PDB file of C-alpha atoms in Angstrom:
ATOM      1  CA  MET A  18     -25.616  -3.066  -3.881  1.00 95.00           C
ATOM      2  CA  LYS A  19     -24.037   0.409  -3.009  1.00 96.00           C
ATOM      3  CA  SER A  20     -23.850   3.620  -5.013  1.00 95.00           C
ATOM      4  CA  ILE A  21     -20.469   5.189  -5.896  1.00 96.00           C
ATOM      5  CA  GLY A  22     -21.202   7.854  -3.351  1.00 96.00           C
ATOM      6  CA  GLU A  23     -21.883   5.255  -0.591  1.00 97.00           C
ATOM      7  CA  VAL A  24     -18.681   3.388  -1.360  1.00 97.00           C
ATOM      8  CA  ALA A  25     -16.602   6.509  -1.414  1.00 97.00           C
ATOM      9  CA  ALA A  26     -17.982   7.579   1.913  1.00 97.00           C
ATOM     10  CA  GLN A  27     -17.421   4.114   3.456  1.00 97.00           C
ATOM     11  CA  PHE A  28     -13.717   4.169   2.437  1.00 97.00           C
ATOM     12  CA  GLY A  29     -13.193   7.950   2.882  1.00 97.00           C
ATOM     13  CA  LEU A  30     -12.478   8.291  -0.920  1.00 97.00           C
ATOM     14  CA  PRO A  31     -13.420  11.035  -3.524  1.00 97.00           C
ATOM     15  CA  THR A  32     -15.735   9.475  -6.035  1.00 97.00           C
ATOM     16  CA  HIS A  33     -13.294  10.238  -8.787  1.00 97.00           C
ATOM     17  CA  VAL A  34     -10.785   7.694  -7.316  1.00 97.00           C
ATOM     18  CA  LEU A  35     -13.310   4.986  -7.827  1.00 97.00           C
ATOM     19  CA  ARG A  36     -13.810   6.068 -11.386  1.00 97.00           C
ATOM     20  CA  HIS A  37     -10.123   6.130 -11.955  1.00 97.00           C
ATOM     21  CA  TRP A  38      -9.775   2.591 -10.634  1.00 97.00           C
ATOM     22  CA  GLU A  39     -12.529   1.485 -12.944  1.00 96.00           C
ATOM     23  CA  ALA A  40     -10.790   3.216 -15.934  1.00 96.00           C
ATOM     24  CA  GLU A  41      -7.619   1.337 -14.904  1.00 94.00           C
ATOM     25  CA  GLY A  42      -9.409  -2.046 -14.837  1.00 93.00           C
ATOM     26  CA  LEU A  43      -9.282  -2.548 -11.123  1.00 95.00           C
ATOM     27  CA  LEU A  44     -12.991  -2.297 -10.601  1.00 96.00           C
ATOM     28  CA  THR A  45     -15.922  -3.417 -12.693  1.00 95.00           C
ATOM     29  CA  PRO A  46     -19.048  -2.422 -10.810  1.00 96.00           C
ATOM     30  CA  ALA A  47     -22.425  -3.341 -12.195  1.00 96.00           C
ATOM     31  CA  ARG A  48     -24.498  -0.725 -13.850  1.00 94.00           C
ATOM     32  CA  ALA A  49     -28.212   0.117 -13.273  1.00 91.00           C
ATOM     33  CA  GLY A  50     -28.682   2.299 -16.271  1.00 92.00           C
ATOM     34  CA  ASP A  51     -25.853   4.787 -16.142  1.00 91.00           C
ATOM     35  CA  ARG A  52     -25.275   4.358 -12.404  1.00 94.00           C
ATOM     36  CA  ARG A  53     -22.480   2.310 -10.956  1.00 96.00           C
ATOM     37  CA  ARG A  54     -23.724  -0.340  -8.268  1.00 97.00           C
ATOM     38  CA  TYR A  55     -21.124  -1.972  -6.071  1.00 97.00           C
ATOM     39  CA  SER A  56     -21.470  -5.259  -4.682  1.00 96.00           C
ATOM     40  CA  ASP A  57     -19.901  -6.805  -1.572  1.00 96.00           C
ATOM     41  CA  THR A  58     -17.203  -8.313  -3.887  1.00 96.00           C
ATOM     42  CA  ASP A  59     -16.337  -4.810  -5.109  1.00 97.00           C
ATOM     43  CA  LEU A  60     -16.027  -3.556  -1.618  1.00 97.00           C
ATOM     44  CA  TYR A  61     -13.534  -6.354  -0.930  1.00 97.00           C
ATOM     45  CA  ARG A  62     -11.615  -5.310  -3.982  1.00 97.00           C
ATOM     46  CA  VAL A  63     -11.544  -1.729  -2.873  1.00 97.00           C
ATOM     47  CA  ALA A  64     -10.118  -2.760   0.429  1.00 97.00           C
ATOM     48  CA  ALA A  65      -7.468  -4.754  -1.277  1.00 96.00           C
ATOM     49  CA  ILE A  66      -6.682  -1.808  -3.560  1.00 97.00           C
ATOM     50  CA  LEU A  67      -6.327   0.423  -0.568  1.00 97.00           C
ATOM     51  CA  ILE A  68      -4.220  -1.934   1.546  1.00 95.00           C
ATOM     52  CA  SER A  69      -1.882  -2.664  -1.499  1.00 92.00           C
ATOM     53  CA  LYS A  70      -1.561   1.089  -2.299  1.00 93.00           C
ATOM     54  CA  GLU A  71      -0.694   1.794   1.307  1.00 91.00           C
ATOM     55  CA  ALA A  72       2.120  -0.967   1.103  1.00 87.00           C
ATOM     56  CA  GLY A  73       3.470   0.968  -1.919  1.00 86.00           C
ATOM     57  CA  LEU A  74       2.220  -1.164  -4.794  1.00 88.00           C
ATOM     58  CA  GLY A  75       1.330   0.753  -8.013  1.00 90.00           C
ATOM     59  CA  LEU A  76      -1.930   0.479  -9.767  1.00 93.00           C
ATOM     60  CA  ALA A  77      -0.567  -1.792 -12.611  1.00 91.00           C
ATOM     61  CA  ASP A  78       0.934  -4.263  -9.924  1.00 89.00           C
ATOM     62  CA  ILE A  79      -2.396  -4.281  -8.164  1.00 92.00           C
ATOM     63  CA  ARG A  80      -4.321  -4.978 -11.320  1.00 93.00           C
ATOM     64  CA  THR A  81      -2.000  -7.717 -12.194  1.00 90.00           C
ATOM     65  CA  MET A  82      -2.410  -9.295  -8.675  1.00 90.00           C
ATOM     66  CA  LEU A  83      -6.134  -9.089  -8.770  1.00 91.00           C
ATOM     67  CA  ALA A  84      -6.661 -10.051 -12.237  1.00 90.00           C
ATOM     68  CA  THR A  85      -4.538 -13.155 -12.428  1.00 87.00           C
ATOM     69  CA  ARG A  86      -6.887 -16.094 -12.514  1.00 88.00           C
ATOM     70  CA  SER A  87      -4.237 -18.897 -11.985  1.00 90.00           C
ATOM     71  CA  ALA A  88      -3.314 -19.499  -8.346  1.00 91.00           C
ATOM     72  CA  PRO A  89       0.300 -20.317  -9.223  1.00 91.00           C
ATOM     73  CA  ALA A  90       0.682 -17.230 -11.352  1.00 88.00           C
ATOM     74  CA  ARG A  91      -0.977 -15.016  -8.738  1.00 88.00           C
ATOM     75  CA  HIS A  92       1.353 -16.520  -6.114  1.00 91.00           C
ATOM     76  CA  GLU A  93       4.368 -15.727  -8.212  1.00 88.00           C
ATOM     77  CA  VAL A  94       3.142 -12.025  -8.529  1.00 86.00           C
ATOM     78  CA  MET A  95       2.372 -11.897  -4.782  1.00 89.00           C
ATOM     79  CA  GLU A  96       5.789 -13.413  -3.652  1.00 92.00           C
ATOM     80  CA  ASP A  97       7.580 -10.648  -5.744  1.00 89.00           C
ATOM     81  CA  HIS A  98       5.542  -7.915  -4.076  1.00 89.00           C
ATOM     82  CA  ARG A  99       6.047  -9.594  -0.661  1.00 92.00           C
ATOM     83  CA  GLU A 100       9.957  -9.663  -1.048  1.00 93.00           C
ATOM     84  CA  ARG A 101       9.773  -5.828  -2.120  1.00 90.00           C
ATOM     85  CA  LEU A 102       7.422  -5.040   0.755  1.00 91.00           C
ATOM     86  CA  ARG A 103       9.777  -6.878   3.173  1.00 94.00           C
ATOM     87  CA  ALA A 104      12.726  -4.795   1.930  1.00 93.00           C
ATOM     88  CA  ARG A 105      10.685  -1.474   2.456  1.00 92.00           C
ATOM     89  CA  ILE A 106       9.678  -2.583   5.968  1.00 93.00           C
ATOM     90  CA  ALA A 107      13.310  -3.180   6.885  1.00 93.00           C
ATOM     91  CA  ARG A 108      14.275   0.210   5.545  1.00 92.00           C
ATOM     92  CA  ALA A 109      11.518   1.782   7.505  1.00 93.00           C
ATOM     93  CA  GLN A 110      12.386  -0.182  10.685  1.00 93.00           C
ATOM     94  CA  ALA A 111      15.978   1.217  10.341  1.00 91.00           C
ATOM     95  CA  ALA A 112      14.633   4.758  10.084  1.00 93.00           C
ATOM     96  CA  LEU A 113      12.517   4.137  13.224  1.00 95.00           C
ATOM     97  CA  ASP A 114      15.309   2.689  15.076  1.00 92.00           C
ATOM     98  CA  MET A 115      17.406   5.800  14.240  1.00 92.00           C
ATOM     99  CA  LEU A 116      14.572   8.160  15.352  1.00 94.00           C
ATOM    100  CA  GLU A 117      14.102   6.349  18.665  1.00 93.00           C
ATOM    101  CA  GLY A 118      17.754   6.346  19.216  1.00 90.00           C
ATOM    102  CA  GLY A 119      17.966   9.920  18.491  1.00 91.00           C
ATOM    103  CA  LEU A 120      15.340  10.663  21.099  1.00 93.00           C
ATOM    104  CA  GLU A 121      17.463   8.968  23.697  1.00 91.00           C
ATOM    105  CA  CYS A 122      20.511  11.235  22.667  1.00 90.00           C
ATOM    106  CA  HIS A 123      21.028  14.288  24.981  1.00 91.00           C
ATOM    107  CA  HIS A 124      23.917  15.756  23.011  1.00 90.00           C
ATOM    108  CA  ASP A 125      23.416  19.240  21.639  1.00 93.00           C
ATOM    109  CA  ASP A 126      24.972  18.037  18.463  1.00 94.00           C
ATOM    110  CA  ILE A 127      23.371  14.630  17.677  1.00 93.00           C
ATOM    111  CA  MET A 128      26.125  13.715  15.179  1.00 92.00           C
ATOM    112  CA  THR A 129      28.646  13.624  17.986  1.00 93.00           C
ATOM    113  CA  CYS A 130      26.498  11.205  20.032  1.00 91.00           C
ATOM    114  CA  PRO A 131      28.158   7.769  20.073  1.00 91.00           C
ATOM    115  CA  HIS A 132      24.962   5.936  20.450  1.00 89.00           C
ATOM    116  CA  PHE A 133      23.433   7.681  17.519  1.00 91.00           C
ATOM    117  CA  GLN A 134      26.640   7.128  15.415  1.00 91.00           C
ATOM    118  CA  GLY A 135      26.194   3.371  16.238  1.00 90.00           C
ATOM    119  CA  LEU A 136      22.704   3.416  14.772  1.00 87.00           C
ATOM    120  CA  LEU A 137      24.244   4.852  11.573  1.00 91.00           C
ATOM    121  CA  ALA A 138      27.306   2.505  11.333  1.00 88.00           C
ATOM    122  CA  ASP A 139      25.751  -0.113   9.098  1.00 83.00           C
ATOM    123  CA  ARG A 140      25.226   2.720   6.319  1.00 85.00           C
ATOM    124  CA  LEU A 141      29.059   3.399   6.447  1.00 87.00           C
ATOM    125  CA  GLN A 142      30.036   0.019   5.344  1.00 85.00           C
ATOM    126  CA  PRO A 143      31.251  -0.220   1.578  1.00 81.00           C
TER     127      PRO A 143
END
């Protein structure tokens, strides 16, 4: 079992974040008197929360995903998040492609570069 300070340090978080996640129903650490004690299971939950947040999920969505006790219901929630994440990844990949293409351009005015314009052509379609 770890203290809130140990868990916060392990994940590079301020302790108030762990308290907030507890208040939001994402974590339920054991108590030893008034002190929180985090188990290995809690540490996996913190890792899942962090990865989910980094992927753009909100706390309410993360709570639903982690709290759902029925595998089919959880899969439904996760499939929805997966599709939204795939769409975000596609948008991020398009932005990365544009930046990498811009780095290949040697025009003083990047907007006159045919290669760069080609990278933007999909956005011009109605």
